[in-house]
C-alpha cells in the first residue's frame, strides 16, 4: 500500500471507512462506539487543510485506511487511524503510523501521541506493539487534557481509556 494525502472528494470515503471499522466494536460489547457517527466532512476538512490527513491506497488508488493528526503539546497527535475491515491485518495501520512518525520527525517533533481504549485488543495492546507507551494522567499537557475532556464528554470513558506516546 502507498500512503498519500487525502483529497477533498475522498472525505466521504473516510466516513465510510470509519463506519465499517467501527463495527468490530459490537463484538466486544461496545455497540455505542460502533453506532457513533464519524466526523462530518466539515470536521474532517481542517485536517486536510493542515496537510495532516493521509490515506493508504490500494493499487487502484482507492483508500483502504486513513490517519488524521494534529499538533498538540509539542507532539504530533494521532486523532484517528482507521482501516476498512476488508483490508485489515495487512500492516496498513502500522504503515499510516510510520508515515505520521516520518512527518513528525521532519517537523522536528519528538513524539507521536494518541488516545485509545485500554482493553480492546486492536487498540492499546496493538499500539504498544507499535512502540507506544502509556502516559500517566498527571503527566499530560494541557492539550491532551483537553482531548481527554472532550472524549469524556462524548461518553467514551464508559470504557477504560488512556493516552499513549511513542518517542521518535
Short mmCIF file of C-alpha atoms in Angstrom, two decimals, residues 9 33 73 120 129:
data_model
loop_
_atom_site.label_atom_id
_atom_site.label_comp_id
_atom_site.label_asym_id
_atom_site.label_seq_id
_atom_site.Cartn_x
_atom_site.Cartn_y
_atom_site.Cartn_z
CA UNK A 9 -13.50 14.34 -2.69
CA UNK A 33 -18.89 3.06 19.72
CA UNK A 73 1.58 19.73 23.34
CA UNK A 120 -9.60 -3.51 23.30
CA UNK A 129 3.41 -3.36 19.83
#
